[in-house]
Coordinates of C-alpha atoms (C1' of nucleotides) in Angstrom, one line a residue:
Chain J
M80 CA -8.9 -24.0 14.5
S81 CA -7.6 -21.4 12.1
G82 CA -5.6 -23.5 9.6
P83 CA -4.0 -26.7 9.3
F84 CA -2.4 -25.5 6.1
R85 CA 1.1 -24.3 5.9
F86 CA 2.8 -22.3 3.4
S87 CA 5.8 -24.2 2.2
A88 CA 6.3 -23.7 -1.5
S89 CA 9.9 -24.2 -2.7
I90 CA 10.6 -21.3 -4.9
T91 CA 14.4 -21.0 -4.9
P92 CA 16.5 -22.5 -7.7
P93 CA 18.8 -24.3 -5.3
G94 CA 21.9 -22.3 -4.1
A95 CA 20.5 -19.1 -5.1
A96 CA 20.3 -16.5 -2.3
M97 CA 18.8 -13.3 -3.7
S98 CA 19.3 -10.1 -2.1
G99 CA 17.6 -6.8 -1.8
P100 CA 14.4 -5.7 -3.3
E101 CA 14.6 -8.7 -5.6
A102 CA 14.0 -11.0 -2.6
E103 CA 11.3 -9.0 -1.3
E104 CA 9.6 -9.0 -4.6
R105 CA 9.9 -12.7 -4.8
V106 CA 8.3 -13.3 -1.4
V107 CA 5.4 -11.1 -2.4
A108 CA 4.9 -12.7 -5.7
A109 CA 5.1 -16.2 -4.1
V110 CA 2.3 -15.3 -1.7
V111 CA 0.2 -13.6 -4.3
E112 CA 0.6 -16.5 -6.6
A113 CA -0.4 -18.9 -4.0
I114 CA -3.5 -17.0 -3.2
L115 CA -4.4 -16.6 -6.9
G116 CA -3.7 -20.3 -7.4
H117 CA -6.2 -21.0 -4.5
R118 CA -3.7 -22.8 -2.7
I119 CA -3.8 -21.1 0.7
P120 CA -7.1 -20.6 2.7
P121 CA -7.6 -17.4 4.5
G122 CA -6.4 -17.5 8.1
T123 CA -3.3 -19.5 7.2
R124 CA -0.4 -18.2 9.4
L125 CA 2.7 -16.9 7.6
V126 CA 5.6 -17.6 9.8
E127 CA 8.7 -15.7 9.0
R128 CA 11.0 -18.6 9.5
E129 CA 9.1 -20.7 7.1
L130 CA 8.9 -18.0 4.4
G131 CA 12.6 -17.6 4.8
K132 CA 13.4 -21.3 4.3
A133 CA 10.9 -21.4 1.3
S134 CA 12.1 -18.4 -0.4
G135 CA 15.6 -18.0 0.7
A136 CA 15.2 -14.3 1.4
S137 CA 16.5 -12.5 4.5
R138 CA 14.1 -11.8 7.4
S139 CA 14.0 -8.0 6.6
A140 CA 13.1 -8.7 3.0
I141 CA 10.2 -11.0 4.3
R142 CA 9.2 -8.4 6.8
N143 CA 9.0 -5.7 4.1
G144 CA 7.2 -8.1 1.8
L145 CA 4.5 -8.9 4.4
L146 CA 4.1 -5.1 5.0
R147 CA 3.4 -4.8 1.4
L148 CA 0.9 -7.5 1.4
A149 CA -0.8 -6.2 4.3
Q150 CA -1.2 -2.8 2.8
A151 CA -2.6 -4.5 -0.3
G152 CA -5.2 -6.2 1.9
L153 CA -3.9 -9.7 1.2
V154 CA -2.7 -10.5 4.7
E155 CA -3.5 -9.3 8.1
L156 CA -0.6 -8.3 10.6
S157 CA -1.4 -8.4 14.3
P158 CA 1.3 -7.2 16.6
N159 CA 3.3 -9.8 18.3
K160 CA 1.2 -12.4 16.6
G161 CA 2.5 -12.3 13.1
A162 CA 1.1 -12.5 9.6
S163 CA -1.9 -14.5 8.3
I164 CA -3.8 -14.6 5.1
A165 CA -6.5 -12.2 5.3
Q166 CA -10.1 -13.3 6.0
C167 CA -12.8 -11.4 4.2
S168 CA -16.1 -11.1 5.8
P169 CA -19.2 -11.1 3.6
E170 CA -19.3 -7.3 4.2
E171 CA -15.7 -6.8 3.0
A172 CA -16.5 -8.9 0.1
R173 CA -19.4 -6.6 -0.8
H174 CA -17.2 -3.6 -0.5
V175 CA -14.5 -5.1 -2.8
F176 CA -17.1 -5.7 -5.5
E177 CA -18.7 -2.4 -5.1
A178 CA -15.2 -0.9 -5.5
R179 CA -14.5 -2.7 -8.6
I180 CA -17.6 -1.7 -10.2
A181 CA -16.9 1.9 -9.3
I182 CA -13.4 2.0 -10.8
E183 CA -14.0 -0.4 -13.8
T184 CA -16.9 1.5 -14.8
S185 CA -14.7 4.6 -15.1
T186 CA -12.0 2.7 -17.0
A187 CA -14.4 1.1 -19.4
R188 CA -15.7 4.5 -20.4
T189 CA -12.4 5.9 -20.7
L190 CA -11.1 3.1 -22.8
A191 CA -14.1 3.2 -25.2
E192 CA -13.3 6.7 -26.0
R193 CA -9.6 6.1 -26.5
M194 CA -9.5 2.7 -27.9
T195 CA -7.2 2.2 -30.9
A196 CA -7.3 -0.5 -33.5
S197 CA -4.3 -2.2 -31.7
D198 CA -6.2 -2.2 -28.5
R199 CA -9.1 -4.0 -30.1
A200 CA -7.0 -6.5 -31.8
R201 CA -5.3 -7.3 -28.5
L202 CA -8.5 -7.5 -26.6
E203 CA -10.1 -9.8 -29.3
A204 CA -6.9 -12.2 -29.3
F205 CA -7.2 -12.2 -25.6
I206 CA -10.8 -13.4 -25.6
E207 CA -9.9 -16.0 -28.1
E208 CA -7.1 -17.3 -25.9
E209 CA -9.4 -17.4 -22.9
R210 CA -12.0 -19.3 -24.9
H211 CA -9.4 -21.9 -26.0
A212 CA -8.4 -22.3 -22.4
Y213 CA -12.1 -23.0 -21.4
E214 CA -12.8 -25.5 -24.2
A215 CA -9.4 -27.4 -23.6
G216 CA -10.5 -27.7 -20.0
R217 CA -7.4 -25.9 -18.7
M218 CA -9.3 -24.3 -15.9
E219 CA -6.3 -23.0 -14.1
D220 CA -5.3 -21.0 -17.2
A221 CA -8.9 -19.9 -17.8
R222 CA -9.1 -18.5 -14.3
H223 CA -5.8 -16.7 -14.7
L224 CA -6.8 -15.2 -18.0
S225 CA -10.2 -14.3 -16.6
R226 CA -8.7 -12.2 -13.9
R227 CA -6.2 -10.9 -16.3
F228 CA -8.9 -9.7 -18.7
H229 CA -10.1 -7.2 -16.2
L230 CA -6.7 -5.9 -15.4
L231 CA -6.1 -5.5 -19.1
L232 CA -9.1 -3.2 -19.5
A233 CA -7.8 -1.1 -16.7
E234 CA -4.3 -1.0 -18.3
L235 CA -5.4 -0.1 -21.7
A236 CA -7.5 2.8 -20.2
G237 CA -4.1 4.3 -19.5
N238 CA -4.5 5.3 -15.8
P239 CA -1.8 3.7 -13.7
V240 CA -3.4 4.8 -10.4
L241 CA -6.6 3.2 -11.2
T242 CA -4.9 0.2 -12.6
G243 CA -3.0 -0.3 -9.4
F244 CA -6.3 -0.1 -7.3
V245 CA -7.9 -2.7 -9.8
R246 CA -5.0 -5.0 -9.4
D247 CA -5.2 -5.0 -5.6
L248 CA -9.0 -5.7 -5.8
I249 CA -8.5 -8.6 -8.2
N250 CA -5.8 -10.1 -6.1
R251 CA -8.2 -10.1 -3.1
Q252 CA -10.9 -11.9 -5.2
P253 CA -9.8 -15.4 -4.5
L254 CA -10.1 -14.8 -0.8
L255 CA -13.7 -14.0 -1.1
S256 CA -14.6 -17.3 -2.7
W257 CA -13.2 -19.3 0.2
G258 CA -16.4 -19.0 2.0
S259 CA -18.4 -20.8 -0.7
R260 CA -19.7 -24.4 -0.1
D261 CA -17.1 -26.4 -2.3
H262 CA -14.3 -23.8 -1.8
K263 CA -14.1 -23.5 -5.5
P264 CA -13.3 -20.3 -6.9
R265 CA -15.8 -18.6 -9.1
F266 CA -14.7 -17.1 -12.4
C267 CA -16.2 -15.2 -15.3
G268 CA -17.7 -16.7 -18.2
N269 CA -16.0 -16.0 -21.5
E270 CA -19.2 -14.8 -23.1
A271 CA -19.7 -11.9 -20.6
H272 CA -16.1 -10.7 -21.6
R273 CA -16.9 -11.1 -25.3
A274 CA -19.9 -8.9 -25.0
I275 CA -17.8 -6.3 -23.1
V276 CA -15.3 -6.3 -25.9
A277 CA -17.9 -5.9 -28.5
A278 CA -19.3 -2.9 -26.8
L279 CA -16.0 -1.3 -26.4
A280 CA -15.2 -2.0 -30.1
A281 CA -18.4 -0.3 -31.0
G282 CA -17.2 2.8 -29.0
D283 CA -20.2 2.3 -26.6
G284 CA -18.6 2.9 -23.3
E285 CA -21.8 3.2 -21.4
K286 CA -22.9 -0.2 -22.4
A287 CA -19.5 -1.7 -21.8
A288 CA -19.6 -0.2 -18.4
R289 CA -23.2 -1.5 -17.7
L290 CA -22.2 -5.1 -18.9
N291 CA -19.1 -5.1 -16.8
A292 CA -21.1 -4.0 -13.8
E293 CA -23.8 -6.7 -14.3
H294 CA -21.2 -9.2 -14.7
L295 CA -19.5 -8.3 -11.5
R296 CA -22.8 -8.3 -9.7
E297 CA -23.6 -11.8 -11.0
L298 CA -20.3 -13.0 -9.8
E299 CA -21.0 -11.5 -6.5
S300 CA -24.5 -12.8 -6.1
E301 CA -23.3 -16.4 -6.9
L302 CA -20.8 -16.1 -4.1
G303 CA -23.3 -14.6 -1.9
A304 CA -25.8 -17.5 -2.6
E305 CA -23.4 -20.2 -1.9
R306 CA -22.2 -18.4 1.3
G307 CA -25.7 -18.3 2.3
N308 CA -25.7 -21.9 2.7
T309 CA -22.8 -22.0 5.0
L310 CA -23.4 -18.9 7.0
P311 CA -26.6 -17.9 8.9
A312 CA -26.2 -14.5 7.3
G313 CA -29.0 -12.2 8.1
E314 CA -28.8 -8.9 6.2
E315 CA -26.1 -9.9 3.9
A316 CA -28.1 -12.4 2.2
A317 CA -30.6 -9.8 0.8
S318 CA -28.3 -9.0 -2.2
G319 CA -28.0 -12.7 -3.2
A320 CA -31.7 -13.4 -2.5
G321 CA -32.6 -13.8 -6.2
A322 CA -30.3 -16.6 -7.1
P323 CA -30.7 -19.7 -5.0
A324 CA -28.0 -22.3 -4.7
G325 CA -27.1 -22.8 -8.4
N326 CA -23.6 -24.1 -8.5
Q327 CA -21.5 -26.5 -10.6
Chain T
M21 CA 19.8 20.9 -7.0
S22 CA 16.7 18.9 -6.0
G23 CA 15.9 20.2 -2.6
P24 CA 17.5 22.6 -0.3
F25 CA 14.7 21.7 2.1
R26 CA 15.4 19.5 5.0
F27 CA 12.8 17.6 7.1
S28 CA 13.4 18.5 10.7
A29 CA 10.2 18.8 12.6
S30 CA 10.6 18.2 16.3
I31 CA 7.7 15.9 17.1
T32 CA 8.7 14.4 20.3
P33 CA 7.6 15.3 23.7
P34 CA 11.2 15.5 25.0
G35 CA 12.5 12.3 26.7
A36 CA 9.8 10.1 25.2
A37 CA 11.1 7.2 23.2
M38 CA 8.2 5.5 21.8
S39 CA 8.4 2.0 20.6
G40 CA 6.7 -0.4 18.2
P41 CA 3.9 0.4 15.8
E42 CA 3.2 3.6 17.7
A43 CA 6.5 5.1 16.5
E44 CA 6.0 4.0 13.1
E45 CA 2.6 5.5 13.1
R46 CA 4.2 8.7 14.4
V47 CA 6.7 8.9 11.6
V48 CA 4.0 8.4 9.0
A49 CA 1.8 10.9 10.7
A50 CA 4.5 13.4 10.8
V51 CA 5.4 13.1 7.1
V52 CA 1.8 13.1 6.0
E53 CA 1.1 16.2 8.2
A54 CA 4.1 18.0 6.7
I55 CA 2.9 17.3 3.2
L56 CA -0.6 18.2 3.9
G57 CA 0.6 21.5 5.7
H58 CA 2.5 22.2 2.5
R59 CA 5.8 22.4 4.3
I60 CA 7.9 19.9 2.4
P61 CA 8.3 20.3 -1.5
P62 CA 8.4 17.2 -3.6
G63 CA 12.0 15.8 -4.0
T64 CA 12.9 16.4 -0.5
R65 CA 15.1 13.7 0.7
L66 CA 14.0 11.8 3.8
V67 CA 17.2 10.6 5.5
E68 CA 16.6 7.9 8.0
R69 CA 19.0 9.4 10.5
E70 CA 17.2 12.8 10.4
L71 CA 13.8 11.3 10.7
G72 CA 15.2 9.2 13.7
K73 CA 16.4 12.3 15.5
A74 CA 13.2 14.3 14.8
S75 CA 10.8 11.6 15.8
G76 CA 12.7 9.6 18.3
A77 CA 11.8 6.4 16.5
S78 CA 14.1 3.5 15.9
R79 CA 15.5 2.9 12.5
S80 CA 13.4 -0.2 11.7
A81 CA 10.2 1.7 12.6
I82 CA 11.3 4.5 10.3
R83 CA 12.0 2.1 7.6
N84 CA 8.6 0.5 7.9
G85 CA 7.0 3.9 7.9
L86 CA 8.7 5.0 4.8
L87 CA 7.5 1.7 3.2
R88 CA 4.1 2.5 4.0
L89 CA 4.4 6.0 2.7
A90 CA 5.8 4.7 -0.6
Q91 CA 2.8 2.4 -1.1
A92 CA 0.5 5.3 -0.6
G93 CA 2.4 7.1 -3.4
L94 CA 3.6 9.9 -1.0
V95 CA 7.3 9.1 -1.1
E96 CA 9.5 7.5 -3.7
L97 CA 12.1 4.8 -2.7
S98 CA 15.1 4.2 -4.9
P99 CA 17.3 1.2 -3.9
N100 CA 20.6 2.3 -2.2
K101 CA 19.5 5.9 -2.7
G102 CA 16.8 6.3 0.0
A103 CA 13.5 8.1 0.2
S104 CA 12.2 11.4 -1.0
I105 CA 8.8 13.1 -1.2
A106 CA 7.2 12.0 -4.4
Q107 CA 7.3 14.2 -7.5
C108 CA 4.1 14.1 -9.5
S109 CA 4.3 14.9 -13.1
P110 CA 1.4 16.7 -14.7
E111 CA 0.4 13.4 -16.2
E112 CA 0.3 11.7 -12.8
A113 CA -1.8 14.7 -11.5
R114 CA -4.3 14.1 -14.2
H115 CA -4.5 10.4 -13.3
V116 CA -5.0 11.3 -9.6
F117 CA -7.8 13.7 -10.4
E118 CA -9.4 11.2 -12.7
A119 CA -9.2 8.5 -10.1
R120 CA -10.8 10.8 -7.6
I121 CA -13.7 11.6 -9.9
A122 CA -14.2 7.9 -10.6
I123 CA -14.4 6.9 -7.0
E124 CA -16.1 9.9 -5.6
T125 CA -18.8 9.6 -8.2
S126 CA -19.7 6.3 -6.9
T127 CA -19.5 7.2 -3.2
A128 CA -21.7 10.4 -3.9
R129 CA -24.4 8.1 -5.6
T130 CA -24.3 5.6 -2.8
L131 CA -24.5 8.3 -0.1
A132 CA -27.4 9.9 -1.6
E133 CA -29.3 6.7 -1.5
R134 CA -28.4 5.8 2.1
M135 CA -28.1 9.1 3.8
T136 CA -29.7 9.5 7.2
A137 CA -30.9 12.6 8.9
S138 CA -27.8 12.4 11.1
D139 CA -25.5 12.3 8.1
R140 CA -27.3 15.3 6.8
A141 CA -26.9 17.2 10.0
R142 CA -23.3 16.3 10.3
L143 CA -22.5 17.5 6.7
E144 CA -24.4 20.8 7.1
A145 CA -22.5 21.4 10.4
F146 CA -19.4 20.6 8.6
I147 CA -20.0 23.0 6.0
E148 CA -20.8 25.7 8.5
E149 CA -17.5 25.1 10.3
E150 CA -15.7 25.4 6.9
R151 CA -17.4 28.6 6.1
H152 CA -16.3 30.0 9.5
A153 CA -12.7 29.1 8.9
Y154 CA -12.8 30.9 5.4
E155 CA -14.4 34.0 6.7
A156 CA -12.2 34.2 9.7
G157 CA -9.1 33.9 7.5
R158 CA -7.9 30.8 9.0
M159 CA -6.7 29.4 5.7
E160 CA -4.8 26.6 7.2
D161 CA -7.9 25.3 8.9
A162 CA -10.0 25.9 5.8
R163 CA -7.6 23.9 3.7
H164 CA -7.8 21.1 6.2
L165 CA -11.5 21.1 6.3
S166 CA -11.8 21.3 2.7
R167 CA -9.8 18.2 2.2
R168 CA -11.6 16.5 5.1
F169 CA -15.0 17.2 3.4
H170 CA -14.2 14.9 0.5
L171 CA -13.1 12.2 2.9
L172 CA -16.2 12.6 5.0
L173 CA -18.4 12.0 1.9
A174 CA -16.5 8.8 1.3
E175 CA -16.7 7.7 5.0
L176 CA -20.5 8.3 5.1
A177 CA -21.0 6.2 2.0
G178 CA -19.8 3.4 4.2
N179 CA -17.3 1.5 2.0
P180 CA -13.8 1.3 3.8
V181 CA -12.2 0.1 0.7
L182 CA -13.2 3.1 -1.4
T183 CA -12.6 5.3 1.6
G184 CA -9.1 4.1 1.9
F185 CA -8.3 4.9 -1.8
V186 CA -10.0 8.4 -1.5
R187 CA -7.7 9.0 1.5
D188 CA -4.5 8.0 -0.2
L189 CA -5.5 10.2 -3.4
I190 CA -6.4 13.3 -1.1
N191 CA -3.1 13.0 0.7
R192 CA -1.3 13.2 -2.6
Q193 CA -3.1 16.2 -3.7
P194 CA -0.8 18.8 -2.0
L195 CA 2.2 17.3 -4.0
L196 CA 0.4 18.2 -7.3
S197 CA 0.1 22.0 -6.5
W198 CA 3.9 22.6 -5.9
G199 CA 4.2 23.0 -9.7
S200 CA 2.0 26.1 -9.5
R201 CA 3.3 29.6 -9.8
D202 CA 3.1 30.7 -6.2
H203 CA 3.6 27.3 -4.8
K204 CA 0.4 28.0 -3.0
P205 CA -2.0 25.0 -2.8
R206 CA -5.4 25.3 -4.4
F207 CA -8.4 24.4 -2.4
C208 CA -12.1 24.0 -2.8
G209 CA -14.6 26.8 -2.4
N210 CA -17.1 26.6 0.3
E211 CA -19.9 27.2 -2.2
A212 CA -19.2 24.2 -4.3
H213 CA -19.3 21.9 -1.2
R214 CA -22.5 23.5 -0.1
A215 CA -24.1 22.8 -3.4
I216 CA -23.1 19.2 -3.3
V217 CA -24.5 18.7 0.2
A218 CA -27.8 20.3 -0.9
A219 CA -28.0 17.7 -3.9
L220 CA -27.2 14.9 -1.5
A221 CA -29.9 16.2 1.0
A222 CA -32.3 16.2 -1.8
G223 CA -31.5 12.6 -2.5
D224 CA -30.3 13.5 -6.0
G225 CA -27.1 11.3 -6.2
E226 CA -26.6 12.0 -9.9
K227 CA -26.5 15.7 -9.3
A228 CA -24.2 15.6 -6.4
A229 CA -21.9 13.3 -8.4
R230 CA -21.9 15.7 -11.3
L231 CA -21.3 18.7 -9.2
N232 CA -18.4 17.0 -7.4
A233 CA -16.9 15.9 -10.7
E234 CA -17.1 19.6 -12.0
H235 CA -15.7 20.8 -8.8
L236 CA -12.7 18.6 -9.1
R237 CA -12.1 19.3 -12.8
E238 CA -12.2 23.1 -12.0
L239 CA -9.5 22.5 -9.4
E240 CA -7.5 20.5 -11.9
S241 CA -7.7 23.0 -14.6
E242 CA -6.6 25.9 -12.3
L243 CA -3.6 23.7 -11.4
G244 CA -2.9 23.0 -15.0
A245 CA -3.2 26.5 -16.2
E246 CA -0.7 27.8 -13.5
R247 CA 1.7 25.0 -14.2
G248 CA 1.6 25.8 -17.9
N249 CA 2.8 29.3 -17.1
T250 CA 5.9 28.3 -15.0
L251 CA 7.3 25.1 -16.3
P252 CA 8.9 25.8 -19.6
A253 CA 12.2 26.6 -18.1
G254 CA 14.3 24.2 -15.9
E255 CA 15.4 20.8 -15.5
E256 CA 12.1 19.4 -14.4
A257 CA 10.5 20.7 -17.6
A258 CA 11.6 17.7 -19.5
S259 CA 8.3 16.0 -19.0
G260 CA 6.4 19.1 -19.9
A261 CA 8.3 19.9 -22.9
G262 CA 6.5 17.5 -25.1
A263 CA 3.4 19.6 -24.9
P264 CA 4.5 23.1 -25.1
A265 CA 1.4 25.0 -25.0
G266 CA -1.5 23.4 -26.5
N267 CA -2.7 20.7 -23.9
Q268 CA -6.1 20.7 -22.6
Chain N
dT212 C1' -13.7 -34.1 35.6
dC213 C1' -13.0 -29.4 35.3
dT214 C1' -10.7 -24.9 36.1
dG215 C1' -7.0 -21.9 36.8
dT216 C1' -2.0 -21.4 37.0
dA217 C1' 2.8 -22.2 36.0
dT218 C1' 6.2 -23.4 32.8
dA219 C1' 8.6 -24.2 28.3
dG220 C1' 8.8 -23.5 23.6
dA221 C1' 8.2 -20.9 19.7
dT222 C1' 7.6 -16.5 17.2
dT223 C1' 7.8 -11.8 16.7
dG224 C1' 10.0 -7.0 17.7
dT225 C1' 14.1 -4.3 18.5
dC226 C1' 18.6 -3.0 18.3
dA227 C1' 23.4 -2.2 17.2
dA228 C1' 27.3 -3.5 14.4
dC229 C1' 29.0 -4.5 9.6
dA230 C1' 29.0 -4.5 4.6
dA231 C1' 27.9 -2.4 0.3
dT232 C1' 26.6 1.3 -2.4
dT233 C1' 26.4 6.1 -3.8
dC234 C1' 27.7 10.8 -4.1
dA235 C1' 30.9 14.7 -4.1
dA236 C1' 35.1 16.7 -3.9
dG237 C1' 39.8 17.0 -5.2
dG238 C1' 43.7 16.3 -8.1
dA239 C1' 46.5 14.5 -12.1
dG240 C1' 47.1 14.6 -16.9
dA241 C1' 46.3 16.1 -21.6
Chain Z
dT169 C1' 40.3 24.6 -19.1
dC170 C1' 38.4 20.2 -19.5
dT171 C1' 38.1 15.2 -18.6
dC172 C1' 38.7 11.3 -16.1
dC173 C1' 40.2 8.9 -12.1
dT174 C1' 40.9 8.4 -7.2
dT175 C1' 39.6 8.9 -2.6
dG176 C1' 36.7 9.8 1.2
dA177 C1' 32.5 10.7 3.8
dA178 C1' 27.8 9.8 4.2
dT179 C1' 23.8 6.8 3.7
dT180 C1' 21.5 2.7 2.9
dG181 C1' 20.9 -2.6 3.2
dT182 C1' 21.8 -6.7 5.7
dT183 C1' 22.9 -9.8 9.3
dG184 C1' 22.8 -11.9 13.7
dA185 C1' 21.9 -11.6 18.6
dC186 C1' 18.9 -10.4 22.4
dA187 C1' 14.5 -9.0 24.5
dA188 C1' 9.4 -9.1 24.9
dT189 C1' 5.4 -11.5 23.8
dC190 C1' 2.3 -15.2 22.8
dT191 C1' 0.7 -20.2 22.6
dA192 C1' 0.4 -24.8 24.1
dT193 C1' 1.2 -28.2 27.4
dA194 C1' 1.4 -30.0 32.0
dC195 C1' 0.0 -29.8 36.6
dA196 C1' -2.1 -28.9 41.3
dG197 C1' -6.5 -28.0 43.5
dA198 C1' -11.4 -28.0 44.2

DNA sequence: TCTGTATAGATTGTCAACAATTCAAGGAGA
DNA sequence: TCTCCTTGAATTGTTGACAATCTATACAGA
């Protein structure tokens, strides 16, 4: 029942057997990319042998990579049973969103205080790029940029510890949307991001933080509402009660 | 010159060769305990062979344990050079404190809203235990409880994601205080904790969050002030040389 | 037909040996 | 005396084989 899917992306330039931390990094990156690209559903088993064939990495490198992924919350390791893509319960999804709001609220405030002209230029250029992707219908790119936007805010705030947390949380995001009806990932609208940048540019960290929190809550409630159709959720549905099944 | 210290705690009940995840867990716990107990200074090399002798764990288990510790920010891994206890620069220390404030502010607010009578009783009992430890001069216990208090707040708030972050940050805390003059770890006063609990019990999450943030900032400034006194000489001072006196 | 059991295959966990790299000491030469 | 090179020990990284565990299939019995 778990998953008819198999992870079998060919990543290696043929004949290249990478070694060491490089191979490990490659395995991690491949799995993360597949998750972000919404190509592996939660529950998919990650067999060491398959990963080895696909990536050309040694078994120990794969093992280390899986360990790192497990600590990032992206895969689950059960003893003697191996690794599989993590399955997020609706409750966990709520926790991830709450954590993002907590941390990004802080980074938004910090960034508003320290923002330089260069930061502002970079953010506005980023928003433009995001808009172009949307308008050109390049949804894959738009999704990527949309995630990258939140990470960029954290990076510019200048706290690597918080940035690391945000990265992990963002990477988990696609796993949450697999519960929705059409299995299509939700992503942020460009307008919301534009408003946040405007608030930051005006030095209003409080407003930027508030907008960002509302933005994330909306994203969560869309997810929750869709999930409400497929799951007989009792208590969890309370948060998404206001927005019935409006999807596209 | 880095470290004359060696990690050689005998942990094993003699003749017990643990296996599997249990051994790995034991290695991790042993290192974490040693850090929390302020028994290993940053920079101490962790040689796999030594860890194996001390813990009775196999080399692969040790390797996995070190990987986990590295991801928690407690040890640094350099390729082909092995593992050593992480050295936190003053800048990193600031980031850790900032991260704690960001996250604990959120958990304090959440907890104030959801707090039950049982939570309140537990917190007050905890504070009492902490006070007893202080008054009895059991400083080791007091330090332990003092850390545990902040973790307990996060746990009671009910978000495992944020709790995990807080745990990692708290575990890193002792590494920050090794730069201070007497190498003695700073720890929270019981009064500050009592005030936080009072605010939480009154349902005033805003106040609790503010008190907690001030509490942490005070801790940080004590650390920073002491570090400013001792660092100007020596090889490590390279990072602190940029800001001779006038930071803060 | 259904249930419980036995067996075979596949997968993970562990270990020991080997290869590669780093670090420190020692010595030759200017 | 100082610098640079060589050499050796110590440590980490990797590989392959073996043991332990789980999963699925086939089968006997009610």
